Amino acid sequence: QVQLVESGGGVVQPGGSLRLSCAASGFTFSSIDLHWVRQAPGKGLEWVAFIPHDGGKKYFADSVKGRFTISRDNSKSTLYLQMNSLRAEDSAVYYCAKEYERLGYFDYWGQGTLVTVSS
Amino acid sequence: SYVLTQPPSVSVAPGQTARIPCGGNNIGGKSVHWYQQTPGQAPVLVVYDGSDRPSGIPERFSGSNSGNTATLTISRVEAGDEADYYCQVWDGSSDHHVFGTGTRVTVL
Protein backbone atom coordinates (compact mmCIF):
# COMPACT_ATOMS: atom_id res chain seq x y z
CA GLN A 1 0.00 0.00 0.00
CA VAL A 2 1.06 3.59 -0.55
CA GLN A 3 3.05 5.13 2.28
CA LEU A 4 4.57 8.58 2.61
CA VAL A 5 6.64 9.19 5.73
CA GLU A 6 8.01 12.65 6.46
CA SER A 7 10.93 13.38 8.75
CA GLY A 8 13.36 16.15 9.58
CA GLY A 9 11.10 18.58 11.39
CA GLY A 10 12.13 20.31 14.58
CA VAL A 11 12.84 23.64 16.20
CA VAL A 12 15.07 26.10 14.34
CA GLN A 13 15.98 29.72 14.93
CA PRO A 14 14.82 32.47 12.58
CA GLY A 15 17.20 32.70 9.65
CA GLY A 16 18.17 29.06 10.01
CA SER A 17 17.83 26.10 7.67
CA LEU A 18 16.20 22.71 7.76
CA ARG A 19 15.84 19.84 5.32
CA LEU A 20 12.72 17.72 5.31
CA SER A 21 12.54 14.25 3.80
CA CYS A 22 9.62 12.16 2.63
CA ALA A 23 10.24 8.43 2.17
CA ALA A 24 7.80 6.80 -0.22
CA SER A 25 6.76 3.22 -0.84
CA GLY A 26 3.95 1.23 -2.44
CA PHE A 27 4.04 2.89 -5.86
CA THR A 28 6.41 3.59 -8.75
CA PHE A 29 8.08 6.66 -7.28
CA SER A 30 9.88 7.72 -10.45
CA SER A 31 6.57 8.05 -12.33
CA ILE A 32 4.77 10.30 -9.86
CA ASP A 33 4.65 14.05 -9.41
CA LEU A 34 4.96 15.17 -5.78
CA HIS A 35 4.18 18.18 -3.63
CA TRP A 36 4.77 19.74 -0.25
CA VAL A 37 1.77 21.26 1.53
CA ARG A 38 1.91 22.96 4.92
CA GLN A 39 -0.49 23.90 7.66
CA ALA A 40 0.31 26.49 10.30
CA PRO A 41 -1.09 25.77 13.79
CA GLY A 42 -4.84 26.33 13.74
CA LYS A 43 -4.78 27.50 10.12
CA GLY A 44 -5.72 26.12 6.73
CA LEU A 45 -3.78 24.22 4.12
CA GLU A 46 -1.20 26.02 1.99
CA TRP A 47 0.42 24.50 -1.08
CA VAL A 48 4.20 25.00 -0.94
CA ALA A 49 6.04 23.34 -3.81
CA PHE A 50 5.82 20.92 -6.74
CA ILE A 51 8.34 18.67 -8.46
CA PRO A 52 7.54 16.55 -11.51
CA HIS A 53 8.37 12.87 -11.72
CA ASP A 54 11.64 13.52 -13.56
CA GLY A 55 12.80 16.38 -11.35
CA GLY A 56 12.21 18.88 -14.14
CA LYS A 57 10.51 22.26 -13.86
CA LYS A 58 9.54 23.01 -10.29
CA TYR A 59 7.04 25.48 -8.88
CA PHE A 60 6.87 27.27 -5.57
CA ALA A 61 4.36 29.33 -3.63
CA ASP A 62 5.22 33.01 -3.65
CA SER A 63 5.66 32.88 0.13
CA VAL A 64 8.64 30.51 -0.12
CA LYS A 65 10.08 31.25 -3.57
CA GLY A 66 13.81 31.91 -3.41
CA ARG A 67 14.12 30.42 0.08
CA PHE A 68 12.92 26.83 -0.37
CA THR A 69 14.07 24.23 -2.86
CA ILE A 70 12.44 20.92 -3.69
CA SER A 71 14.31 17.87 -4.94
CA ARG A 72 13.97 14.13 -5.22
CA ASP A 73 16.11 11.05 -5.41
CA ASN A 74 14.27 8.50 -7.50
CA SER A 75 16.84 5.83 -6.68
CA LYS A 76 15.94 6.21 -2.99
CA SER A 77 12.21 6.94 -3.46
CA THR A 78 12.67 10.04 -1.37
CA LEU A 79 11.42 13.61 -1.70
CA TYR A 80 13.17 16.56 -0.05
CA LEU A 81 12.39 20.13 0.93
CA GLN A 82 15.36 22.35 1.71
CA MET A 83 14.20 25.34 3.72
CA ASN A 84 16.54 28.32 4.14
CA SER A 85 16.16 31.76 5.70
CA LEU A 86 13.35 30.45 7.85
CA ARG A 87 10.85 32.83 9.36
CA ALA A 88 8.36 32.50 12.21
CA GLU A 89 5.54 32.32 9.65
CA ASP A 90 7.09 29.16 8.19
CA SER A 91 6.15 27.31 11.39
CA ALA A 92 3.74 24.57 10.34
CA VAL A 93 3.14 20.90 9.83
CA TYR A 94 4.63 20.01 6.48
CA TYR A 95 2.98 17.25 4.46
CA CYS A 96 4.26 15.53 1.37
CA ALA A 97 1.49 14.63 -1.04
CA LYS A 98 1.28 12.42 -4.09
CA GLU A 99 -0.48 13.79 -7.14
CA TYR A 100 -2.73 11.34 -8.96
CA GLU A 101 -1.61 10.81 -12.58
CA ARG A 102 -0.89 14.52 -13.15
CA LEU A 103 -4.57 15.33 -12.73
CA GLY A 104 -4.11 18.07 -10.17
CA TYR A 105 -5.31 16.42 -6.98
CA PHE A 106 -3.60 14.68 -4.08
CA ASP A 107 -4.66 11.10 -3.49
CA TYR A 108 -2.21 10.24 -0.72
CA TRP A 109 -0.65 12.33 2.03
CA GLY A 110 1.98 11.65 4.64
CA GLN A 111 1.30 12.14 8.34
CA GLY A 112 3.29 15.38 8.41
CA THR A 113 6.33 16.71 10.24
CA LEU A 114 6.25 19.78 12.48
CA VAL A 115 8.60 22.69 11.90
CA THR A 116 8.82 25.39 14.55
CA VAL A 117 10.79 28.55 13.84
CA SER A 118 11.49 30.29 17.12
CA SER A 119 14.31 31.89 19.03
CA SER B 1 -3.35 35.08 -7.48
CA TYR B 2 -6.43 32.90 -7.52
CA VAL B 3 -8.50 32.92 -4.33
CA LEU B 4 -10.98 30.33 -3.06
CA THR B 5 -13.38 31.45 -0.35
CA GLN B 6 -15.28 29.15 2.02
CA PRO B 7 -17.45 29.96 5.04
CA PRO B 8 -15.59 29.32 8.31
CA SER B 9 -18.28 27.03 9.68
CA VAL B 10 -21.39 25.05 8.82
CA SER B 11 -23.62 23.39 11.40
CA VAL B 12 -25.98 20.55 10.62
CA ALA B 13 -28.16 18.13 12.55
CA PRO B 14 -27.56 14.39 12.19
CA GLY B 15 -29.42 12.96 9.23
CA GLN B 16 -29.70 16.31 7.50
CA THR B 17 -27.77 17.65 4.52
CA ALA B 18 -24.67 19.84 4.76
CA ARG B 19 -23.69 22.05 1.85
CA ILE B 20 -20.25 23.62 1.77
CA PRO B 21 -19.69 26.32 -0.84
CA CYS B 22 -16.34 27.23 -2.36
CA GLY B 23 -16.29 30.51 -4.23
CA GLY B 24 -13.80 31.48 -6.92
CA ASN B 25 -13.74 33.53 -10.09
CA ASN B 26 -15.22 31.33 -12.84
CA ILE B 27 -14.50 28.24 -10.76
CA GLY B 28 -17.00 26.40 -12.94
CA GLY B 29 -14.28 26.25 -15.58
CA LYS B 30 -11.86 24.46 -13.30
CA SER B 31 -11.57 20.99 -11.79
CA VAL B 32 -12.36 21.22 -8.09
CA HIS B 33 -11.25 18.74 -5.48
CA TRP B 34 -12.32 18.36 -1.86
CA TYR B 35 -10.51 17.10 1.23
CA GLN B 36 -11.69 16.14 4.69
CA GLN B 37 -9.38 16.69 7.66
CA THR B 38 -10.04 15.57 11.22
CA PRO B 39 -7.99 16.97 14.12
CA GLY B 40 -4.40 15.78 14.15
CA GLN B 41 -4.77 13.86 10.90
CA ALA B 42 -3.65 14.40 7.34
CA PRO B 43 -6.24 15.47 4.79
CA VAL B 44 -8.19 12.80 2.93
CA LEU B 45 -9.49 13.22 -0.62
CA VAL B 46 -13.29 12.85 -0.65
CA VAL B 47 -14.28 14.28 -4.05
CA TYR B 48 -12.19 14.91 -7.17
CA ASP B 49 -12.94 16.51 -10.52
CA GLY B 50 -15.96 18.22 -9.09
CA SER B 51 -18.16 15.21 -8.43
CA ASP B 52 -16.22 11.93 -8.49
CA ARG B 53 -15.49 9.92 -5.37
CA PRO B 54 -12.38 7.86 -4.60
CA SER B 55 -12.98 4.27 -3.65
CA GLY B 56 -14.02 3.94 -0.04
CA ILE B 57 -15.74 7.32 0.17
CA PRO B 58 -19.48 6.97 0.89
CA GLU B 59 -22.01 7.97 -1.74
CA ARG B 60 -23.29 10.50 0.79
CA PHE B 61 -20.45 12.76 -0.39
CA SER B 62 -21.12 14.52 -3.68
CA GLY B 63 -20.01 17.64 -5.48
CA SER B 64 -21.16 20.17 -8.04
CA ASN B 65 -19.53 23.10 -9.77
CA SER B 66 -20.96 25.94 -11.80
CA GLY B 67 -20.37 29.61 -12.36
CA ASN B 68 -18.47 31.09 -9.44
CA THR B 69 -19.31 28.44 -6.84
CA ALA B 70 -18.42 24.80 -6.27
CA THR B 71 -20.32 22.90 -3.60
CA LEU B 72 -19.57 19.82 -1.52
CA THR B 73 -22.76 18.16 -0.32
CA ILE B 74 -22.86 15.67 2.52
CA SER B 75 -26.20 13.85 2.71
CA ARG B 76 -27.54 12.06 5.77
CA VAL B 77 -24.85 13.60 7.92
CA GLU B 78 -23.31 11.44 10.63
CA ALA B 79 -21.32 12.38 13.71
CA GLY B 80 -18.19 11.01 12.03
CA ASP B 81 -18.47 13.64 9.30
CA GLU B 82 -17.49 16.35 11.75
CA ALA B 83 -14.25 17.72 10.32
CA ASP B 84 -12.63 20.54 8.37
CA TYR B 85 -13.25 20.52 4.62
CA TYR B 86 -11.09 22.20 1.98
CA CYS B 87 -11.65 22.79 -1.71
CA GLN B 88 -8.65 22.88 -4.05
CA VAL B 89 -7.92 23.77 -7.67
CA TRP B 90 -4.95 24.12 -9.93
CA ASP B 91 -4.50 27.67 -11.21
CA GLY B 92 -3.08 27.34 -14.69
CA SER B 93 -2.22 31.03 -14.97
CA SER B 94 0.33 30.71 -12.17
CA ASP B 95 0.98 26.94 -12.14
CA HIS B 96 0.09 27.06 -8.47
CA HIS B 97 -2.26 24.83 -6.54
CA VAL B 98 -4.72 26.72 -4.38
CA PHE B 99 -6.68 25.61 -1.33
CA GLY B 100 -9.84 27.17 -0.05
CA THR B 101 -9.92 28.82 3.34
CA GLY B 102 -11.56 25.77 4.89
CA THR B 103 -14.93 25.05 6.50
CA ARG B 104 -15.48 23.37 9.85
CA VAL B 105 -18.54 21.16 9.80
CA THR B 106 -20.16 20.73 13.18
CA VAL B 107 -22.75 18.03 13.74
CA LEU B 108 -25.25 19.29 16.29
Coordinates of C-alpha atoms in Angstrom, one line a residue:
Chain A
Q1 CA 0.0 0.0 0.0
V2 CA 1.1 3.6 -0.6
Q3 CA 3.1 5.1 2.3
L4 CA 4.6 8.6 2.6
V5 CA 6.6 9.2 5.7
E6 CA 8.0 12.6 6.5
S7 CA 10.9 13.4 8.8
G8 CA 13.4 16.2 9.6
G9 CA 11.1 18.6 11.4
G10 CA 12.1 20.3 14.6
V11 CA 12.8 23.6 16.2
V12 CA 15.1 26.1 14.3
Q13 CA 16.0 29.7 14.9
P14 CA 14.8 32.5 12.6
G15 CA 17.2 32.7 9.7
G16 CA 18.2 29.1 10.0
S17 CA 17.8 26.1 7.7
L18 CA 16.2 22.7 7.8
R19 CA 15.8 19.8 5.3
L20 CA 12.7 17.7 5.3
S21 CA 12.5 14.2 3.8
C22 CA 9.6 12.2 2.6
A23 CA 10.2 8.4 2.2
A24 CA 7.8 6.8 -0.2
S25 CA 6.8 3.2 -0.8
G26 CA 4.0 1.2 -2.4
F27 CA 4.0 2.9 -5.9
T28 CA 6.4 3.6 -8.8
F29 CA 8.1 6.7 -7.3
S30 CA 9.9 7.7 -10.5
S31 CA 6.6 8.1 -12.3
I32 CA 4.8 10.3 -9.9
D33 CA 4.7 14.1 -9.4
L34 CA 5.0 15.2 -5.8
H35 CA 4.2 18.2 -3.6
W36 CA 4.8 19.7 -0.3
V37 CA 1.8 21.3 1.5
R38 CA 1.9 23.0 4.9
Q39 CA -0.5 23.9 7.7
A40 CA 0.3 26.5 10.3
P41 CA -1.1 25.8 13.8
G42 CA -4.8 26.3 13.7
K43 CA -4.8 27.5 10.1
G44 CA -5.7 26.1 6.7
L45 CA -3.8 24.2 4.1
E46 CA -1.2 26.0 2.0
W47 CA 0.4 24.5 -1.1
V48 CA 4.2 25.0 -0.9
A49 CA 6.0 23.3 -3.8
F50 CA 5.8 20.9 -6.7
I51 CA 8.3 18.7 -8.5
P52 CA 7.5 16.5 -11.5
H53 CA 8.4 12.9 -11.7
D54 CA 11.6 13.5 -13.6
G55 CA 12.8 16.4 -11.4
G56 CA 12.2 18.9 -14.1
K57 CA 10.5 22.3 -13.9
K58 CA 9.5 23.0 -10.3
Y59 CA 7.0 25.5 -8.9
F60 CA 6.9 27.3 -5.6
A61 CA 4.4 29.3 -3.6
D62 CA 5.2 33.0 -3.7
S63 CA 5.7 32.9 0.1
V64 CA 8.6 30.5 -0.1
K65 CA 10.1 31.3 -3.6
G66 CA 13.8 31.9 -3.4
R67 CA 14.1 30.4 0.1
F68 CA 12.9 26.8 -0.4
T69 CA 14.1 24.2 -2.9
I70 CA 12.4 20.9 -3.7
S71 CA 14.3 17.9 -4.9
R72 CA 14.0 14.1 -5.2
D73 CA 16.1 11.0 -5.4
N74 CA 14.3 8.5 -7.5
S75 CA 16.8 5.8 -6.7
K76 CA 15.9 6.2 -3.0
S77 CA 12.2 6.9 -3.5
T78 CA 12.7 10.0 -1.4
L79 CA 11.4 13.6 -1.7
Y80 CA 13.2 16.6 -0.1
L81 CA 12.4 20.1 0.9
Q82 CA 15.4 22.3 1.7
M83 CA 14.2 25.3 3.7
N84 CA 16.5 28.3 4.1
S85 CA 16.2 31.8 5.7
L86 CA 13.4 30.4 7.8
R87 CA 10.9 32.8 9.4
A88 CA 8.4 32.5 12.2
E89 CA 5.5 32.3 9.6
D90 CA 7.1 29.2 8.2
S91 CA 6.2 27.3 11.4
A92 CA 3.7 24.6 10.3
V93 CA 3.1 20.9 9.8
Y94 CA 4.6 20.0 6.5
Y95 CA 3.0 17.2 4.5
C96 CA 4.3 15.5 1.4
A97 CA 1.5 14.6 -1.0
K98 CA 1.3 12.4 -4.1
E99 CA -0.5 13.8 -7.1
Y100 CA -2.7 11.3 -9.0
E101 CA -1.6 10.8 -12.6
R102 CA -0.9 14.5 -13.2
L103 CA -4.6 15.3 -12.7
G104 CA -4.1 18.1 -10.2
Y105 CA -5.3 16.4 -7.0
F106 CA -3.6 14.7 -4.1
D107 CA -4.7 11.1 -3.5
Y108 CA -2.2 10.2 -0.7
W109 CA -0.6 12.3 2.0
G110 CA 2.0 11.7 4.6
Q111 CA 1.3 12.1 8.3
G112 CA 3.3 15.4 8.4
T113 CA 6.3 16.7 10.2
L114 CA 6.3 19.8 12.5
V115 CA 8.6 22.7 11.9
T116 CA 8.8 25.4 14.5
V117 CA 10.8 28.6 13.8
S118 CA 11.5 30.3 17.1
S119 CA 14.3 31.9 19.0
Chain B
S1 CA -3.4 35.1 -7.5
Y2 CA -6.4 32.9 -7.5
V3 CA -8.5 32.9 -4.3
L4 CA -11.0 30.3 -3.1
T5 CA -13.4 31.4 -0.3
Q6 CA -15.3 29.2 2.0
P7 CA -17.5 30.0 5.0
P8 CA -15.6 29.3 8.3
S9 CA -18.3 27.0 9.7
V10 CA -21.4 25.1 8.8
S11 CA -23.6 23.4 11.4
V12 CA -26.0 20.6 10.6
A13 CA -28.2 18.1 12.6
P14 CA -27.6 14.4 12.2
G15 CA -29.4 13.0 9.2
Q16 CA -29.7 16.3 7.5
T17 CA -27.8 17.6 4.5
A18 CA -24.7 19.8 4.8
R19 CA -23.7 22.1 1.8
I20 CA -20.3 23.6 1.8
P21 CA -19.7 26.3 -0.8
C22 CA -16.3 27.2 -2.4
G23 CA -16.3 30.5 -4.2
G24 CA -13.8 31.5 -6.9
N25 CA -13.7 33.5 -10.1
N26 CA -15.2 31.3 -12.8
I27 CA -14.5 28.2 -10.8
G28 CA -17.0 26.4 -12.9
G29 CA -14.3 26.3 -15.6
K30 CA -11.9 24.5 -13.3
S31 CA -11.6 21.0 -11.8
V32 CA -12.4 21.2 -8.1
H33 CA -11.2 18.7 -5.5
W34 CA -12.3 18.4 -1.9
Y35 CA -10.5 17.1 1.2
Q36 CA -11.7 16.1 4.7
Q37 CA -9.4 16.7 7.7
T38 CA -10.0 15.6 11.2
P39 CA -8.0 17.0 14.1
G40 CA -4.4 15.8 14.2
Q41 CA -4.8 13.9 10.9
A42 CA -3.6 14.4 7.3
P43 CA -6.2 15.5 4.8
V44 CA -8.2 12.8 2.9
L45 CA -9.5 13.2 -0.6
V46 CA -13.3 12.9 -0.6
V47 CA -14.3 14.3 -4.1
Y48 CA -12.2 14.9 -7.2
D49 CA -12.9 16.5 -10.5
G50 CA -16.0 18.2 -9.1
S51 CA -18.2 15.2 -8.4
D52 CA -16.2 11.9 -8.5
R53 CA -15.5 9.9 -5.4
P54 CA -12.4 7.9 -4.6
S55 CA -13.0 4.3 -3.7
G56 CA -14.0 3.9 0.0
I57 CA -15.7 7.3 0.2
P58 CA -19.5 7.0 0.9
E59 CA -22.0 8.0 -1.7
R60 CA -23.3 10.5 0.8
F61 CA -20.5 12.8 -0.4
S62 CA -21.1 14.5 -3.7
G63 CA -20.0 17.6 -5.5
S64 CA -21.2 20.2 -8.0
N65 CA -19.5 23.1 -9.8
S66 CA -21.0 25.9 -11.8
G67 CA -20.4 29.6 -12.4
N68 CA -18.5 31.1 -9.4
T69 CA -19.3 28.4 -6.8
A70 CA -18.4 24.8 -6.3
T71 CA -20.3 22.9 -3.6
L72 CA -19.6 19.8 -1.5
T73 CA -22.8 18.2 -0.3
I74 CA -22.9 15.7 2.5
S75 CA -26.2 13.8 2.7
R76 CA -27.5 12.1 5.8
V77 CA -24.8 13.6 7.9
E78 CA -23.3 11.4 10.6
A79 CA -21.3 12.4 13.7
G80 CA -18.2 11.0 12.0
D81 CA -18.5 13.6 9.3
E82 CA -17.5 16.3 11.7
A83 CA -14.2 17.7 10.3
D84 CA -12.6 20.5 8.4
Y85 CA -13.3 20.5 4.6
Y86 CA -11.1 22.2 2.0
C87 CA -11.7 22.8 -1.7
Q88 CA -8.7 22.9 -4.0
V89 CA -7.9 23.8 -7.7
W90 CA -4.9 24.1 -9.9
D91 CA -4.5 27.7 -11.2
G92 CA -3.1 27.3 -14.7
S93 CA -2.2 31.0 -15.0
S94 CA 0.3 30.7 -12.2
D95 CA 1.0 26.9 -12.1
H96 CA 0.1 27.1 -8.5
H97 CA -2.3 24.8 -6.5
V98 CA -4.7 26.7 -4.4
F99 CA -6.7 25.6 -1.3
G100 CA -9.8 27.2 -0.1
T101 CA -9.9 28.8 3.3
G102 CA -11.6 25.8 4.9
T103 CA -14.9 25.1 6.5
R104 CA -15.5 23.4 9.8
V105 CA -18.5 21.2 9.8
T106 CA -20.2 20.7 13.2
V107 CA -22.8 18.0 13.7
L108 CA -25.3 19.3 16.3

